[in-house]
Amino acid sequence: VHFIIMSFFSFGQSAEIDVVLNDAETRKKVEHKTEDGKKDKYFLFYDGETVSGKVNVTLKNPGKRLEHHGIKIEFVGQIELYYDRGNHHEFVSLVKDLARPGEITQSQTFDFEFTHVEKPYESYTGQNVKLRYFLRATVIRRLNDITKEMDIVVHTLSTYPELNSSIKMEVGIEDCLHIEFEYNKSKYHLKDVIVGKIYFLLVRIKIKHMEIDIIKRETTGTGPSVYHENDTIAKYEIMDGAPVRGESIPIRLFLAGYDLTPTMRDINKKFSVRYYLNLVLIDEEERRYFKQQEITLWRKGDVVRKSMSHQAAIASQRFEGSAASESALEQAAKEESG
């Protein structure tokens, strides 16, 4: 009896399915946080890029045929709110049928291509929400489908914001304290440096500590059921000890070392991720004074990608270092002449 039961179960998955990208050898991989906080590497894609590859269906028992009700592959972009687990909000959903209902008598490979796929949002794993893109291949069976999912990561690139005014703010407590602070910009790319200055115009309380924090605020839900999750990403100590009137203190905060994402505003009406600079002062009686200011973070292209046309390379000169653009222009010129 034992033997019969075993063979019955092994019959369940009589094939293995697996998805391989066509450009797996050359496509860049990036680290991305999974839900349990670990970091894994995934293939990186951008909006508008084609996703193509092969689906391999391997029979476990050669010579034994596999009946199926069709074989398909899907490209899915979805948002999952952790407090609403069963509900996935799909904002991209594409399907390609690879085989009609029938049977497979030997292992087979199927090609697929999703051309110039729209990938409007950046992949994101947060405290209460996850936005993910994946390929899902399915052999449809009468009792139990055989499926395989493969996650990819999408980065959204921005160009240099035209208007990028500096931030000037004053914080004061009447007759005790008057501080002015200034940051060089209000919009920073993820590898940028926040450069600023703090001026003490009036100091009548004993300040013992002062820092700038970068605070990430994730907002999920709408209406009455809005959740805010605040996370202090960075703490930058400006000074330890008492400042004097007329003193000015420079600030240089390098963003590259921190775990930051671009600012995300109202993504698919489901969630937002915003960043704030928080200036914190603590006096000798442990009283805290702070002033918060939103900044916008954006992702800049690492390198001008090879496939860029001459025009695109010229346009990219606006926000890439001139050296990178020159090499891209040379590259584009070579490609056009070649």
Coordinates of C-alpha atoms in Angstrom, one line a residue:
V1 CA 0.0 0.0 0.0
H2 CA 2.8 2.3 0.9
F3 CA 4.4 2.0 -2.5
I4 CA 1.1 2.8 -4.3
I5 CA 0.6 6.0 -2.3
M6 CA 4.2 7.1 -3.0
S7 CA 3.9 6.6 -6.8
F8 CA 0.5 8.4 -6.8
F9 CA 2.1 11.5 -5.2
S10 CA 5.2 11.6 -7.5
F11 CA 2.7 11.6 -10.4
G12 CA 1.5 15.1 -9.2
Q13 CA 4.5 17.0 -10.5
S14 CA 5.4 15.1 -13.6
A15 CA 7.3 18.0 -15.1
E16 CA 9.5 20.9 -14.0
I17 CA 9.2 24.3 -15.5
D18 CA 11.8 27.0 -15.6
V19 CA 12.2 30.5 -17.0
V20 CA 15.4 31.8 -18.5
L21 CA 15.9 35.4 -19.9
N22 CA 17.5 35.8 -23.3
D23 CA 20.0 38.3 -22.0
A24 CA 20.7 36.7 -18.7
E25 CA 24.5 36.7 -19.4
T26 CA 24.7 40.4 -20.0
R27 CA 21.9 42.0 -18.1
K28 CA 22.8 43.8 -14.9
K29 CA 21.7 42.5 -11.5
V30 CA 21.0 44.6 -8.5
E31 CA 20.4 44.0 -4.8
H32 CA 16.9 44.4 -3.6
K33 CA 15.4 43.9 -0.2
T34 CA 13.0 41.0 0.3
E35 CA 10.1 41.0 2.8
D36 CA 12.2 39.3 5.5
G37 CA 14.8 42.1 5.3
K38 CA 17.4 40.1 3.4
K39 CA 18.9 41.3 0.2
D40 CA 18.9 39.2 -2.9
K41 CA 20.1 39.9 -6.5
Y42 CA 17.7 40.3 -9.3
F43 CA 17.8 41.2 -13.0
L44 CA 17.3 44.9 -13.5
F45 CA 14.9 46.4 -16.0
Y46 CA 13.7 49.9 -17.0
D47 CA 10.4 51.2 -18.3
G48 CA 9.9 50.4 -22.0
E49 CA 12.5 47.6 -22.1
T50 CA 11.5 44.3 -23.8
V51 CA 11.4 41.2 -21.6
S52 CA 12.1 38.0 -23.5
G53 CA 13.4 34.5 -22.9
K54 CA 12.5 30.9 -22.9
V55 CA 10.3 28.6 -20.8
N56 CA 11.8 25.1 -20.4
V57 CA 9.3 22.3 -19.6
T58 CA 11.3 19.2 -18.6
L59 CA 9.5 15.9 -18.2
K60 CA 10.6 14.0 -15.1
N61 CA 9.8 10.6 -16.5
P62 CA 10.9 10.6 -20.2
G63 CA 8.6 8.5 -22.3
K64 CA 5.6 9.4 -20.1
R65 CA 3.3 11.9 -21.8
L66 CA 2.1 15.0 -20.0
E67 CA -1.5 16.1 -20.7
H68 CA -2.2 19.8 -20.2
H69 CA -4.9 22.4 -20.9
G70 CA -2.4 24.9 -22.3
I71 CA 0.9 26.5 -21.4
K72 CA 1.2 30.3 -20.8
I73 CA 3.5 32.9 -19.5
E74 CA 2.5 36.2 -17.8
F75 CA 4.3 39.4 -17.0
V76 CA 2.8 41.0 -13.9
G77 CA 3.3 44.2 -11.9
Q78 CA 1.4 44.2 -8.7
I79 CA 1.0 46.0 -5.4
E80 CA 0.4 44.1 -2.2
L81 CA -0.7 45.8 1.0
Y82 CA 0.4 43.6 4.0
Y83 CA -2.8 44.3 6.0
D84 CA -4.9 43.1 3.0
R85 CA -2.9 40.0 2.2
G86 CA -5.1 38.1 -0.2
N87 CA -5.7 41.2 -2.4
H88 CA -3.2 41.9 -5.1
H89 CA -3.6 45.1 -7.1
E90 CA -2.3 44.4 -10.6
F91 CA -1.3 47.5 -12.6
V92 CA 0.4 45.5 -15.4
S93 CA -0.9 42.1 -16.6
L94 CA 0.2 40.6 -19.9
V95 CA -0.3 37.0 -21.0
K96 CA 1.3 35.0 -23.9
D97 CA -0.1 31.6 -24.8
L98 CA 2.8 29.3 -25.5
A99 CA 1.0 26.1 -26.4
R100 CA -2.6 25.0 -27.0
P101 CA -4.2 22.2 -24.9
G102 CA -2.7 18.9 -25.8
E103 CA 0.1 16.7 -24.6
I104 CA 3.9 16.8 -24.4
T105 CA 5.8 13.6 -25.1
Q106 CA 9.3 15.0 -24.5
S107 CA 10.9 18.0 -22.9
Q108 CA 10.3 21.2 -24.7
T109 CA 11.4 24.8 -24.9
F110 CA 9.1 27.7 -25.7
D111 CA 10.2 31.2 -26.7
F112 CA 8.4 34.3 -25.4
E113 CA 8.7 38.1 -25.8
F114 CA 6.9 40.9 -24.1
T115 CA 7.8 43.9 -26.3
H116 CA 8.6 47.4 -24.9
V117 CA 6.8 46.6 -21.6
E118 CA 5.4 49.5 -19.6
K119 CA 6.9 49.4 -16.1
P120 CA 5.6 52.7 -14.6
Y121 CA 6.7 52.3 -11.0
E122 CA 9.9 51.4 -9.1
S123 CA 10.1 48.0 -7.3
Y124 CA 9.7 48.6 -3.6
T125 CA 9.6 46.5 -0.4
G126 CA 8.4 48.5 2.5
Q127 CA 7.0 48.2 6.1
N128 CA 3.4 47.8 5.0
V129 CA 3.5 47.4 1.2
K130 CA 5.3 45.7 -1.6
L131 CA 5.5 46.5 -5.3
R132 CA 6.9 43.7 -7.4
Y133 CA 7.2 42.6 -11.0
F134 CA 7.5 39.0 -12.0
L135 CA 7.2 36.5 -14.8
R136 CA 5.0 33.5 -14.1
A137 CA 5.0 30.4 -16.4
T138 CA 2.2 27.9 -16.0
V139 CA 1.4 24.5 -17.4
I140 CA -2.4 24.3 -16.9
R141 CA -3.5 20.9 -15.6
R142 CA -6.9 19.5 -14.7
L143 CA -6.0 19.0 -11.0
N144 CA -2.8 21.0 -10.2
D145 CA -1.1 23.5 -12.4
I146 CA 2.7 23.5 -12.6
T147 CA 3.9 27.1 -12.1
K148 CA 7.2 28.9 -11.8
E149 CA 7.6 32.6 -10.8
M150 CA 10.7 34.7 -11.4
D151 CA 11.0 38.2 -9.9
I152 CA 12.7 41.1 -11.6
V153 CA 13.5 44.6 -10.3
V154 CA 12.5 47.8 -12.0
H155 CA 14.3 51.2 -11.4
T156 CA 12.7 54.4 -12.6
L157 CA 15.1 57.0 -13.9
S158 CA 14.5 60.7 -13.8
T159 CA 16.2 63.5 -15.6
Y160 CA 17.7 66.5 -13.7
P161 CA 14.9 68.6 -12.2
E162 CA 14.9 72.0 -14.0
L163 CA 13.7 74.0 -11.0
N164 CA 15.7 73.1 -7.9
S165 CA 15.5 75.9 -5.5
S166 CA 17.5 75.9 -2.3
I167 CA 15.7 75.5 1.0
K168 CA 15.9 78.4 3.5
M169 CA 14.3 78.1 6.9
E170 CA 14.2 79.8 10.2
V171 CA 13.5 78.2 13.5
G172 CA 13.1 80.2 16.7
I173 CA 11.8 80.4 20.2
E174 CA 11.0 83.9 21.0
D175 CA 13.9 85.7 22.8
C176 CA 15.8 82.4 23.4
L177 CA 16.9 81.0 20.1
H178 CA 17.0 82.0 16.5
I179 CA 18.6 79.8 13.9
E180 CA 18.6 80.1 10.1
F181 CA 19.5 77.1 8.0
E182 CA 20.0 76.7 4.3
Y183 CA 20.3 73.6 2.1
N184 CA 21.7 73.9 -1.4
K185 CA 18.8 72.1 -3.2
S186 CA 15.4 70.7 -2.5
K187 CA 15.8 67.8 -4.9
Y188 CA 18.7 65.3 -4.6
H189 CA 19.6 62.2 -6.6
L190 CA 20.4 59.1 -4.6
K191 CA 24.1 59.5 -4.7
D192 CA 24.1 63.2 -4.1
V193 CA 25.5 65.3 -1.3
I194 CA 23.4 67.6 0.9
V195 CA 25.4 70.7 1.4
G196 CA 24.1 73.2 3.9
K197 CA 24.9 75.9 6.5
I198 CA 23.4 76.7 9.8
Y199 CA 23.6 80.2 11.3
F200 CA 23.1 80.9 14.9
L201 CA 21.6 84.4 15.2
L202 CA 20.5 84.3 18.8
V203 CA 21.4 81.7 21.4
R204 CA 20.1 82.1 24.9
I205 CA 19.4 78.5 25.8
K206 CA 22.1 75.9 26.4
I207 CA 22.1 73.6 23.5
K208 CA 24.1 70.4 24.1
H209 CA 23.4 68.4 20.9
M210 CA 22.3 69.1 17.4
E211 CA 21.7 66.7 14.5
I212 CA 20.1 66.3 11.1
D213 CA 18.0 63.2 10.5
I214 CA 16.7 61.9 7.2
I215 CA 13.3 60.5 7.9
K216 CA 11.4 58.2 5.5
R217 CA 7.7 58.2 5.7
E218 CA 5.7 55.4 4.1
T219 CA 2.0 56.1 3.8
T220 CA -0.5 53.3 2.9
G221 CA -4.2 53.2 2.7
T222 CA -6.8 55.9 2.1
G223 CA -9.4 57.8 4.0
P224 CA -9.9 56.7 7.6
S225 CA -7.5 53.8 7.3
V226 CA -4.3 55.6 6.6
Y227 CA -1.1 54.1 8.0
H228 CA 2.1 56.2 8.4
E229 CA 5.3 54.5 9.1
N230 CA 8.2 56.7 10.0
D231 CA 11.7 55.4 9.8
T232 CA 14.9 57.3 10.7
I233 CA 17.3 56.4 7.9
A234 CA 20.2 58.6 8.8
K235 CA 21.5 60.6 11.7
Y236 CA 24.1 63.3 11.1
E237 CA 25.6 64.9 14.2
I238 CA 26.2 68.6 13.5
M239 CA 27.7 69.5 16.8
D240 CA 28.2 68.4 20.3
G241 CA 28.5 71.3 22.7
A242 CA 27.1 74.8 22.8
P243 CA 27.1 77.1 19.7
V244 CA 27.7 80.8 20.1
R245 CA 25.9 83.7 18.5
G246 CA 27.2 84.6 15.0
E247 CA 28.6 81.1 14.5
S248 CA 27.9 79.2 11.3
I249 CA 28.3 75.5 10.9
P250 CA 28.7 73.8 7.5
I251 CA 26.9 70.5 6.7
R252 CA 27.9 67.8 4.2
L253 CA 25.7 64.8 4.2
F254 CA 26.6 62.1 1.6
L255 CA 23.5 60.1 0.6
A256 CA 25.2 57.2 -1.2
G257 CA 25.8 55.3 2.1
Y258 CA 22.1 55.1 3.0
D259 CA 19.3 52.8 2.0
L260 CA 17.2 55.2 0.1
T261 CA 14.6 55.0 -2.7
P262 CA 13.3 57.7 -5.0
T263 CA 10.4 59.7 -3.6
M264 CA 7.2 58.0 -4.6
R265 CA 4.0 60.0 -4.6
D266 CA 0.6 58.3 -4.6
I267 CA 1.7 55.2 -6.5
N268 CA -1.4 53.8 -8.2
K269 CA -3.4 55.5 -5.5
K270 CA -2.1 52.9 -3.0
F271 CA 1.0 54.2 -1.2
S272 CA 3.5 57.0 -1.0
V273 CA 7.1 57.2 0.2
R274 CA 8.4 60.6 1.2
Y275 CA 11.6 61.9 2.7
Y276 CA 12.2 64.7 5.2
L277 CA 15.2 66.5 6.6
N278 CA 14.7 66.9 10.3
L279 CA 16.8 69.4 12.2
V280 CA 16.9 68.4 15.9
L281 CA 18.2 70.5 18.8
I282 CA 18.5 69.1 22.4
D283 CA 19.1 71.5 25.3
E284 CA 20.5 70.7 28.7
E285 CA 17.1 70.0 30.1
E286 CA 16.6 67.3 27.4
R287 CA 14.0 69.4 25.6
R288 CA 13.9 68.7 21.9
Y289 CA 13.3 71.3 19.3
F290 CA 12.9 70.3 15.7
K291 CA 12.0 71.6 12.2
Q292 CA 11.1 69.3 9.4
Q293 CA 11.4 69.9 5.7
E294 CA 10.4 67.6 2.8
I295 CA 13.1 66.9 0.1
T296 CA 12.6 65.0 -3.1
L297 CA 14.9 62.1 -4.0
W298 CA 15.3 60.9 -7.6
R299 CA 17.3 58.2 -9.3
K300 CA 19.8 59.2 -11.9
G301 CA 21.0 56.9 -14.7
D302 CA 24.4 55.4 -13.8
V303 CA 25.8 55.4 -17.3
V304 CA 24.4 56.5 -20.6
R305 CA 23.2 53.2 -22.0
K306 CA 24.8 52.0 -25.2
S307 CA 21.6 51.7 -27.1
M308 CA 21.0 55.4 -26.8
S309 CA 20.6 57.4 -30.0
H310 CA 22.8 60.4 -30.7
Q311 CA 19.9 62.7 -29.6
A312 CA 19.3 60.9 -26.4
A313 CA 23.0 61.1 -25.6
I314 CA 23.0 64.8 -26.2
A315 CA 19.9 65.2 -24.0
S316 CA 21.6 63.2 -21.2
Q317 CA 24.4 65.7 -21.2
R318 CA 22.2 67.9 -19.2
F319 CA 22.4 65.8 -16.1
E320 CA 25.3 63.4 -16.6
G321 CA 28.9 64.5 -15.9
S322 CA 30.3 65.9 -19.2
A323 CA 32.9 63.2 -19.3
A324 CA 30.3 60.4 -19.3
S325 CA 28.3 62.2 -21.9
E326 CA 31.3 62.7 -24.2
S327 CA 32.1 59.0 -24.2
A328 CA 28.4 58.3 -24.8
L329 CA 28.5 60.8 -27.7
E330 CA 31.6 59.1 -29.1
Q331 CA 29.9 55.8 -28.7
A332 CA 26.7 57.0 -30.4
A333 CA 28.7 58.5 -33.2
K334 CA 30.6 55.3 -33.7
E335 CA 27.4 53.2 -33.8
E336 CA 25.8 55.6 -36.3
S337 CA 28.8 55.6 -38.6
G338 CA 29.4 51.9 -38.1

